[in-house]
Each structure stands twice: as C-alpha cells, then as structure tokens.
Amino acid sequence: MFDEAVTGGASRYKAAAMIDVSERTLKRWRSGCGAVVEDQRPHAVQGSQPHQLTHEEEQAILNACNRPEYQSLPPSQIEPSLADQGSYLASESSFYRVLKKHQQQQHPGRMKPRRQVPKPTSFTATGPNQVWCWDIVRHEAPWKRAVMKEHCRWPVAAGQ
C-alpha cells in the first residue's frame, strides 16, 4: 500500500502518515530485497525488567496492606510504618502500583470519589433563530475609573 502510493506520486512522509507509521519505521521494516515485511511488534516477546518485583514480593506487599492495623491506611503511611519496624518491602510507589494492579486501591476514609463532570451540551442550529448566545463586552472609557458594560445578543445563523 505504501509503495503503491509512492509510485502513484504521493510523498513518502504523507503516505507513511496515512497508515499511521513513521517513515523511519518503514525503513527499518524493509528486508534485504526492499519489500516491507509484516509488522513484528505484536509477536515480540516482552522482557522482564531487572528490578521488577517478583510474585512473592508482590504477595508480601498485599499481605502487609491487608493486615488489620494497616487496612484503613494509605501506602504513604504503611511503608514508613513498616520501615520503622525494620521491615522494608518496597518503595511507596511500588505499594501503590501493586495495589492498583490487584484492584485494592480505593478512596481513603470518608473522602468522596472523584465526581464525573458531564461534557457541556452543544446546540446545533438547523435553521435561523434557533440558537442565541450573548456576551458581556467591556469598553474602557477615555477618562479614569469609568467602565461601561454592554450586553449584546447575537443570533447564530445556520448554514445551508
């Protein structure tokens, strides 16, 4: 598809943008004979990070957070408390990450969850005089400390 577009007269960067791949990526994907090979990213094996927590370490964090004395505390208080007792399991951010991964992170205490704000409604005019809007215009007067405010109403015209 990319080669067809380029031979048809399209520029290389626009043809690459049409298929949502950078031109440099297409150059990497070309084999020795010049043909574009199949995208190998879905088949790539994800390597483990060298400092990634093991399953046992994650389980130790979950066990610590689920103890009765720590159940109502956030990780920002659990981690220092465990460190004071001489037990360091992981960093505070790792506590948050593990709790989120295992769906155990909730809103603290009596705090309300974040409110879902609805998107503002939009009005579409399909004919004249269907949608009106107004604005307050501020006019500076030539003399000091005098400001006039004018209320204007403008009809929103509908396109044909």
Coordinates of N, CA, C and O in Angstrom, one line a residue:
M1 N 0.8 -1.2 0.0 CA 0.0 0.0 0.0 C 0.9 1.3 0.0 O 0.6 2.2 -0.7
F2 N 1.9 1.2 0.8 CA 2.8 2.4 0.9 C 3.5 2.6 -0.5 O 3.6 3.7 -1.0
D3 N 4.1 1.5 -1.0 CA 4.8 1.5 -2.3 C 3.9 2.0 -3.4 O 4.3 2.7 -4.3
E4 N 2.6 1.5 -3.4 CA 1.7 1.9 -4.4 C 1.4 3.4 -4.4 O 1.3 4.1 -5.4
A5 N 1.3 3.9 -3.2 CA 1.1 5.4 -3.0 C 2.2 6.2 -3.5 O 2.1 7.2 -4.2
V6 N 3.5 5.7 -3.2 CA 4.7 6.5 -3.6 C 4.8 6.4 -5.1 O 5.2 7.4 -5.7
T7 N 4.6 5.2 -5.7 CA 4.7 5.2 -7.2 C 3.6 5.9 -7.8 O 3.8 6.4 -9.0
G8 N 2.5 6.1 -7.2 CA 1.4 6.9 -7.7 C 1.7 8.4 -7.6 O 0.9 9.2 -8.1
G9 N 2.7 8.8 -6.9 CA 3.1 10.3 -6.9 C 3.0 10.9 -5.5 O 3.3 12.1 -5.4
A10 N 2.6 10.1 -4.5 CA 2.5 10.7 -3.2 C 3.8 10.8 -2.5 O 4.7 10.0 -2.8
S11 N 4.0 11.8 -1.7 CA 5.3 11.9 -0.9 C 5.4 10.8 0.1 O 4.4 10.3 0.6
R12 N 6.6 10.4 0.4 CA 6.9 9.3 1.3 C 6.3 9.6 2.7 O 5.7 8.7 3.3
Y13 N 6.5 10.8 3.2 CA 6.1 11.1 4.6 C 4.6 11.1 4.7 O 4.0 10.7 5.7
K14 N 3.9 11.6 3.7 CA 2.4 11.6 3.7 C 1.8 10.2 3.6 O 0.8 9.9 4.2
A15 N 2.4 9.4 2.7 CA 2.0 8.0 2.6 C 2.2 7.3 3.9 O 1.3 6.5 4.3
A16 N 3.3 7.5 4.6 CA 3.5 6.9 5.9 C 2.5 7.4 7.0 O 2.1 6.6 7.8
A17 N 2.2 8.7 6.9 CA 1.2 9.2 7.9 C -0.1 8.7 7.6 O -0.9 8.5 8.6
M18 N -0.5 8.3 6.4 CA -1.8 7.7 6.1 C -2.0 6.4 6.8 O -3.1 6.0 7.1
I19 N -0.9 5.6 6.9 CA -1.0 4.3 7.5 C -0.6 4.3 9.0 O -0.4 3.3 9.6
D20 N -0.4 5.5 9.6 CA -0.1 5.7 11.0 C 1.3 5.1 11.4 O 1.4 4.5 12.5
V21 N 2.3 5.2 10.5 CA 3.6 4.6 10.8 C 4.6 5.7 10.4 O 4.4 6.3 9.3
S22 N 5.6 5.9 11.1 CA 6.6 6.9 10.7 C 7.4 6.3 9.5 O 7.6 5.1 9.3
E23 N 8.0 7.2 8.8 CA 8.8 6.8 7.6 C 10.0 6.1 8.1 O 10.5 5.1 7.4
R24 N 10.6 6.4 9.2 CA 11.8 5.7 9.7 C 11.4 4.3 10.1 O 12.2 3.3 9.9
T25 N 10.2 4.0 10.6 CA 9.8 2.7 10.9 C 9.7 1.8 9.7 O 10.1 0.7 9.6
L26 N 9.2 2.4 8.6 CA 9.1 1.7 7.3 C 10.4 1.3 6.8 O 10.6 0.2 6.3
K27 N 11.4 2.2 7.0 CA 12.8 1.9 6.5 C 13.3 0.7 7.3 O 14.0 -0.1 6.8
R28 N 13.0 0.6 8.6 CA 13.5 -0.5 9.4 C 12.9 -1.8 9.0 O 13.4 -2.8 9.1
W29 N 11.6 -1.7 8.6 CA 10.8 -2.9 8.3 C 11.2 -3.5 6.9 O 10.9 -4.6 6.6
R30 N 11.9 -2.7 6.1 CA 12.3 -3.3 4.8 C 13.3 -4.4 4.9 O 14.3 -4.3 5.7
S31 N 13.1 -5.4 4.2 CA 14.0 -6.6 4.2 C 15.1 -6.3 3.2 O 15.2 -5.2 2.6
G32 N 16.0 -7.2 3.0 CA 17.2 -7.0 2.1 C 16.8 -6.8 0.7 O 17.4 -6.1 -0.1
C33 N 15.6 -7.4 0.3 CA 15.2 -7.3 -1.1 C 14.4 -6.0 -1.3 O 14.0 -5.7 -2.5
G34 N 14.1 -5.3 -0.3 CA 13.4 -4.0 -0.4 C 11.9 -4.1 -0.1 O 11.2 -3.0 -0.1
A35 N 11.4 -5.3 0.1 CA 9.9 -5.4 0.4 C 9.7 -5.1 1.9 O 10.6 -5.4 2.7
V36 N 8.5 -4.6 2.2 CA 8.2 -4.4 3.6 C 7.7 -5.7 4.2 O 6.8 -6.3 3.6
V37 N 8.3 -6.1 5.3 CA 7.9 -7.3 5.9 C 6.7 -7.0 6.9 O 6.4 -5.9 7.2
E38 N 6.1 -8.1 7.4 CA 5.0 -7.9 8.3 C 5.4 -7.3 9.6 O 6.5 -7.4 10.0
D39 N 4.5 -6.5 10.2 CA 4.8 -5.8 11.5 C 5.1 -6.9 12.5 O 4.2 -7.8 12.8
Q40 N 6.2 -6.8 13.1 CA 6.6 -7.8 14.1 C 6.4 -7.5 15.6 O 6.6 -8.2 16.5
R41 N 5.8 -6.2 15.8 CA 5.6 -5.8 17.2 C 4.6 -6.6 17.9 O 4.9 -6.9 19.1
P42 N 3.5 -7.1 17.3 CA 2.6 -8.0 18.1 C 3.2 -9.3 18.6 O 2.8 -9.9 19.5
H43 N 4.2 -9.8 17.8 CA 4.9 -11.0 18.1 C 6.1 -10.9 19.0 O 6.7 -11.9 19.4
A44 N 6.5 -9.7 19.4 CA 7.7 -9.5 20.1 C 7.5 -10.0 21.6 O 6.4 -9.9 22.2
V45 N 8.5 -10.6 22.1 CA 8.5 -11.1 23.5 C 8.9 -10.0 24.4 O 9.9 -9.4 24.2
Q46 N 8.0 -9.7 25.4 CA 8.3 -8.6 26.4 C 9.3 -9.2 27.4 O 9.0 -10.2 28.1
G47 N 10.4 -8.6 27.5 CA 11.4 -9.0 28.5 C 11.1 -8.5 29.9 O 10.4 -7.4 30.0
S48 N 11.5 -9.2 30.9 CA 11.2 -8.7 32.3 C 12.3 -7.6 32.6 O 13.5 -7.7 32.2
Q49 N 11.9 -6.7 33.4 CA 12.8 -5.7 33.9 C 13.7 -6.2 35.0 O 13.3 -7.1 35.8
P50 N 14.9 -5.8 35.1 CA 15.9 -6.4 36.1 C 15.5 -6.1 37.5 O 15.7 -6.9 38.4
H51 N 14.8 -5.0 37.8 CA 14.4 -4.7 39.1 C 12.9 -4.9 39.4 O 12.4 -4.4 40.4
Q52 N 12.3 -5.6 38.5 CA 10.8 -5.9 38.6 C 10.5 -6.7 39.9 O 11.3 -7.7 40.2
L53 N 9.4 -6.4 40.6 CA 9.1 -7.2 41.8 C 8.7 -8.6 41.4 O 8.0 -8.8 40.4
T54 N 9.1 -9.6 42.2 CA 8.7 -11.0 41.9 C 7.3 -11.2 42.5 O 6.7 -10.3 43.2
H55 N 6.7 -12.3 42.1 CA 5.3 -12.6 42.6 C 5.3 -12.7 44.1 O 4.4 -12.2 44.8
E56 N 6.4 -13.2 44.7 CA 6.4 -13.3 46.2 C 6.5 -12.0 46.8 O 5.9 -11.7 47.9
E57 N 7.3 -11.1 46.2 CA 7.4 -9.7 46.8 C 6.0 -9.0 46.7 O 5.6 -8.3 47.6
E58 N 5.3 -9.1 45.6 CA 4.0 -8.5 45.5 C 3.1 -9.1 46.5 O 2.3 -8.4 47.1
Q59 N 3.1 -10.4 46.7 CA 2.2 -11.0 47.7 C 2.6 -10.6 49.1 O 1.7 -10.4 49.9
A60 N 3.8 -10.3 49.4 CA 4.2 -9.8 50.7 C 3.7 -8.4 50.9 O 3.2 -8.0 52.0
I61 N 3.7 -7.6 49.8 CA 3.1 -6.2 49.9 C 1.6 -6.3 50.2 O 1.0 -5.6 51.0
L62 N 0.9 -7.2 49.4 CA -0.5 -7.4 49.6 C -0.9 -7.9 51.0 O -1.8 -7.4 51.7
N63 N -0.1 -8.8 51.5 CA -0.3 -9.3 52.9 C -0.1 -8.2 53.9 O -0.9 -8.1 54.9
A64 N 0.9 -7.4 53.7 CA 1.1 -6.3 54.7 C 0.0 -5.3 54.6 O -0.4 -4.8 55.7
C65 N -0.5 -4.9 53.5 CA -1.5 -3.9 53.3 C -2.9 -4.5 53.8 O -3.7 -3.7 54.2
N66 N -3.0 -5.8 53.8 CA -4.3 -6.4 54.3 C -4.3 -6.7 55.7 O -5.3 -7.3 56.2
R67 N -3.2 -6.4 56.5 CA -3.3 -6.7 57.9 C -4.3 -5.7 58.5 O -4.5 -4.6 58.1
P68 N -4.9 -6.2 59.6 CA -6.0 -5.3 60.3 C -5.5 -3.9 60.6 O -6.2 -3.0 60.5
E69 N -4.2 -3.8 61.1 CA -3.8 -2.5 61.6 C -3.4 -1.5 60.4 O -3.3 -0.3 60.6
Y70 N -3.3 -2.1 59.2 CA -3.0 -1.3 58.0 C -4.1 -1.1 57.0 O -3.9 -0.4 56.0
Q71 N -5.2 -1.8 57.2 CA -6.3 -1.8 56.2 C -6.8 -0.5 55.9 O -7.1 -0.2 54.7
S72 N -6.9 0.4 56.8 CA -7.5 1.7 56.6 C -6.5 2.8 56.3 O -6.8 4.0 56.2
L73 N -5.2 2.4 56.2 CA -4.1 3.4 55.9 C -3.7 3.4 54.5 O -3.7 2.4 53.8
P74 N -3.3 4.6 54.0 CA -2.8 4.6 52.6 C -1.3 4.1 52.6 O -0.6 4.1 53.6
P75 N -0.8 3.7 51.4 CA 0.6 3.3 51.3 C 1.6 4.3 51.8 O 2.7 3.9 52.3
S76 N 1.2 5.6 51.7 CA 2.2 6.6 52.2 C 2.4 6.6 53.7 O 3.4 7.1 54.2
Q77 N 1.5 5.9 54.4 CA 1.7 5.7 55.9 C 2.1 4.3 56.2 O 2.8 4.0 57.2
I78 N 1.7 3.3 55.4 CA 2.1 1.9 55.6 C 3.6 1.7 55.4 O 4.2 1.1 56.3
E79 N 4.2 2.2 54.3 CA 5.6 2.0 54.0 C 6.5 2.5 55.1 O 7.4 1.8 55.6
P80 N 6.3 3.8 55.6 CA 7.2 4.2 56.7 C 7.0 3.5 58.0 O 7.9 3.3 58.7
S81 N 5.7 3.1 58.3 CA 5.5 2.3 59.5 C 6.2 1.0 59.5 O 6.8 0.6 60.5
L82 N 6.2 0.3 58.3 CA 6.9 -0.9 58.2 C 8.4 -0.7 58.3 O 9.2 -1.5 58.9
A83 N 8.9 0.4 57.7 CA 10.3 0.7 57.8 C 10.8 1.0 59.3 O 11.9 0.6 59.7
D84 N 9.9 1.6 60.0 CA 10.2 1.9 61.5 C 10.3 0.6 62.2 O 11.1 0.5 63.2
Q85 N 9.6 -0.5 61.8 CA 9.7 -1.8 62.4 C 10.8 -2.6 61.9 O 11.0 -3.7 62.4
G86 N 11.6 -2.1 61.0 CA 12.7 -2.8 60.4 C 12.4 -3.7 59.3 O 13.2 -4.5 58.9
S87 N 11.2 -3.5 58.6 CA 10.9 -4.3 57.5 C 10.6 -3.4 56.3 O 9.7 -2.7 56.2
Y88 N 11.5 -3.5 55.3 CA 11.4 -2.8 54.1 C 11.0 -3.7 53.0 O 11.7 -4.6 52.6
L89 N 9.8 -3.6 52.5 CA 9.3 -4.4 51.4 C 9.5 -3.8 50.0 O 10.0 -4.5 49.1
A90 N 9.2 -2.5 49.9 CA 9.3 -1.9 48.6 C 9.1 -0.4 48.8 O 8.7 0.0 49.9
S91 N 9.2 0.4 47.7 CA 9.0 1.8 47.8 C 7.5 2.1 47.9 O 6.7 1.3 47.6
E92 N 7.2 3.3 48.3 CA 5.8 3.8 48.4 C 5.1 3.7 47.0 O 4.0 3.2 46.9
S93 N 5.8 4.1 46.0 CA 5.2 4.0 44.6 C 4.9 2.5 44.2 O 4.0 2.2 43.5
S94 N 5.8 1.6 44.6 CA 5.6 0.2 44.3 C 4.4 -0.3 45.1 O 3.6 -1.1 44.6
F95 N 4.2 0.2 46.3 CA 2.9 -0.2 47.0 C 1.7 0.2 46.3 O 0.8 -0.5 46.1
Y96 N 1.7 1.5 45.8 CA 0.6 2.0 45.0 C 0.4 1.2 43.7 O -0.7 0.8 43.4
R97 N 1.5 0.9 43.1 CA 1.4 0.1 41.8 C 0.8 -1.3 42.0 O 0.0 -1.7 41.2
V98 N 1.3 -2.0 43.1 CA 0.8 -3.3 43.3 C -0.7 -3.3 43.7 O -1.5 -4.1 43.3
L99 N -1.1 -2.3 44.6 CA -2.5 -2.3 45.0 C -3.4 -2.0 43.8 O -4.5 -2.5 43.7
K100 N -2.9 -1.1 42.9 CA -3.7 -0.8 41.7 C -3.8 -2.0 40.8 O -4.9 -2.3 40.2
K101 N -2.7 -2.8 40.6 CA -2.7 -4.0 39.8 C -3.7 -5.0 40.3 O -4.3 -5.7 39.5
H102 N -3.8 -5.1 41.6 CA -4.7 -6.1 42.2 C -6.0 -5.5 42.6 O -6.8 -6.1 43.4
Q103 N -6.3 -4.3 42.1 CA -7.6 -3.6 42.3 C -8.0 -3.5 43.8 O -9.1 -3.8 44.2
Q104 N -7.0 -3.1 44.6 CA -7.3 -2.9 46.0 C -7.1 -1.5 46.5 O -7.1 -1.2 47.6
Q105 N -7.0 -0.6 45.5 CA -6.8 0.8 45.9 C -8.1 1.5 45.8 O -8.7 1.6 44.7
Q106 N -8.6 2.0 46.9 CA -9.8 2.7 46.9 C -9.6 4.1 47.5 O -8.5 4.5 47.9
H107 N -10.7 4.9 47.5 CA -10.6 6.2 48.0 C -10.4 6.2 49.6 O -11.1 5.4 50.2
P108 N -9.5 7.0 50.1 CA -9.2 6.9 51.5 C -10.3 7.4 52.4 O -10.9 8.5 52.1
G109 N -10.6 6.7 53.5 CA -11.5 7.2 54.5 C -12.9 7.6 54.0 O -13.5 6.9 53.2
R110 N -13.3 8.8 54.5 CA -14.7 9.3 54.1 C -14.6 10.2 52.9 O -15.6 10.8 52.6
M111 N -13.5 10.3 52.3 CA -13.4 11.1 51.1 C -14.2 10.6 50.0 O -14.3 9.4 49.7
K112 N -14.9 11.6 49.3 CA -15.8 11.2 48.2 C -14.9 10.9 47.0 O -13.9 11.4 46.8
P113 N -15.4 9.9 46.2 CA -14.7 9.7 44.9 C -14.8 10.8 44.0 O -15.7 11.7 44.1
R114 N -13.9 10.9 43.0 CA -13.9 12.0 42.1 C -15.2 12.1 41.3 O -15.7 11.1 40.9
R115 N -15.7 13.3 41.2 CA -17.0 13.5 40.6 C -16.9 13.4 39.1 O -15.9 14.0 38.5
Q116 N -17.8 12.7 38.4 CA -17.8 12.7 37.0 C -18.5 13.9 36.5 O -19.7 14.1 36.7
V117 N -17.7 14.8 35.8 CA -18.3 16.0 35.3 C -18.8 15.7 33.9 O -18.0 15.3 33.0
P118 N -20.1 16.0 33.6 CA -20.6 15.7 32.2 C -20.0 16.7 31.2 O -19.7 17.9 31.6
K119 N -19.9 16.3 30.0 CA -19.4 17.2 29.0 C -20.5 18.3 28.7 O -21.7 18.0 28.8
P120 N -20.0 19.5 28.4 CA -21.0 20.5 28.1 C -21.9 20.2 26.9 O -21.4 19.6 25.9
T121 N -23.1 20.5 27.0 CA -24.0 20.3 25.9 C -23.8 21.3 24.8 O -23.4 22.4 25.0
S122 N -23.9 20.8 23.6 CA -23.8 21.7 22.4 C -25.1 21.8 21.7 O -25.8 20.8 21.6
F123 N -25.3 22.9 21.1 CA -26.6 23.1 20.4 C -26.3 23.3 18.9 O -25.3 23.9 18.5
T124 N -27.1 22.7 18.1 CA -26.9 22.8 16.6 C -28.1 23.5 16.0 O -29.2 23.0 16.3
A125 N -27.8 24.5 15.3 CA -28.9 25.3 14.6 C -29.1 24.7 13.3 O -28.2 24.5 12.5
T126 N -30.3 24.3 13.0 CA -30.7 23.8 11.6 C -31.4 24.8 10.8 O -31.8 24.6 9.7
G127 N -31.8 25.9 11.4 CA -32.5 27.0 10.8 C -32.2 28.3 11.5 O -31.6 28.4 12.5
P128 N -32.7 29.4 10.9 CA -32.5 30.7 11.5 C -33.3 30.9 12.9 O -34.3 30.2 13.1
N129 N -32.7 31.7 13.8 CA -33.3 32.0 15.1 C -33.6 30.8 16.0 O -34.5 30.8 16.7
Q130 N -32.7 29.8 15.9 CA -32.9 28.6 16.8 C -32.0 28.6 18.0 O -32.3 28.2 19.0
V131 N -30.8 29.2 17.8 CA -29.8 29.2 18.9 C -29.3 30.7 19.0 O -28.9 31.3 18.1
W132 N -29.4 31.2 20.3 CA -28.9 32.5 20.6 C -27.9 32.4 21.6 O -27.9 31.6 22.5
C133 N -26.9 33.3 21.6 CA -25.9 33.4 22.7 C -25.7 34.9 23.0 O -26.0 35.7 22.2
W134 N -25.1 35.2 24.1 CA -24.9 36.5 24.5 C -23.5 36.6 25.2 O -23.0 35.7 25.6
D135 N -23.0 37.9 25.2 CA -21.7 38.1 25.8 C -21.7 39.5 26.4 O -22.5 40.4 26.0
I136 N -20.9 39.7 27.4 CA -20.7 41.0 28.0 C -19.4 41.5 27.5 O -18.4 40.9 27.7
V137 N -19.5 42.7 26.9 CA -18.4 43.3 26.3 C -17.9 44.5 27.2 O -18.7 45.3 27.7
R138 N -16.6 44.5 27.5 CA -16.1 45.5 28.4 C -15.5 46.7 27.5 O -14.6 46.4 26.7
H139 N -16.0 47.9 27.7 CA -15.5 49.0 27.0 C -14.7 50.0 27.9 O -15.3 50.4 28.9
E140 N -13.5 50.3 27.7 CA -12.8 51.2 28.5 C -13.1 52.7 28.1 O -13.1 53.0 26.9
A141 N -13.5 53.5 29.0 CA -13.8 54.9 28.7 C -12.5 55.7 28.7 O -11.5 55.3 29.3
P142 N -12.5 56.8 28.0 CA -11.3 57.6 27.9 C -10.9 58.3 29.2 O -9.8 58.7 29.4
W143 N -11.8 58.4 30.2 CA -11.5 59.0 31.5 C -11.3 57.9 32.5 O -11.7 56.8 32.3
K144 N -10.6 58.3 33.6 CA -10.3 57.3 34.6 C -11.5 56.7 35.3 O -12.5 57.3 35.5
R145 N -11.3 55.4 35.7 CA -12.2 54.7 36.5 C -13.7 54.6 36.0 O -14.6 54.5 36.7
A146 N -13.8 54.7 34.7 CA -15.1 54.5 34.1 C -15.1 53.4 33.2 O -14.3 53.3 32.2
V147 N -16.0 52.4 33.4 CA -16.1 51.2 32.6 C -17.5 51.0 32.3 O -18.4 51.0 33.1
M148 N -17.8 50.8 31.0 CA -19.2 50.6 30.6 C -19.2 49.1 30.2 O -18.3 48.6 29.5
K149 N -20.3 48.4 30.6 CA -20.5 47.1 30.1 C -21.7 47.1 29.3 O -22.8 47.6 29.6
E150 N -21.6 46.4 28.1 CA -22.7 46.3 27.2 C -23.1 44.9 27.0 O -22.3 44.0 26.8
H151 N -24.4 44.6 27.1 CA -24.9 43.3 26.9 C -25.3 43.2 25.4 O -26.1 43.9 25.0
C152 N -24.7 42.2 24.8 CA -25.0 42.0 23.3 C -25.7 40.7 23.1 O -25.3 39.7 23.7
R153 N -26.6 40.6 22.2 CA -27.2 39.4 21.8 C -26.9 39.2 20.3 O -27.2 40.1 19.5
W154 N -26.4 38.0 20.0 CA -26.1 37.8 18.6 C -26.8 36.5 18.1 O -26.6 35.5 18.8
P155 N -27.6 36.5 17.1 CA -28.2 35.3 16.6 C -27.1 34.4 16.0 O -26.2 34.9 15.3
V156 N -27.2 33.1 16.1 CA -26.3 32.2 15.5 C -27.0 31.7 14.2 O -28.0 31.1 14.3
A157 N -26.4 32.0 13.1 CA -27.0 31.6 11.8 C -26.7 30.2 11.5 O -25.7 29.6 11.8
A158 N -27.7 29.5 10.9 CA -27.5 28.1 10.5 C -27.1 28.1 9.0 O -27.6 28.8 8.2
G159 N -26.1 27.2 8.8 CA -25.6 27.1 7.4 C -26.6 26.2 6.6 O -27.2 25.4 7.1
Q160 N -26.6 26.5 5.3 CA -27.4 25.7 4.4 C -26.7 24.6 3.8 O -25.6 24.6 3.4

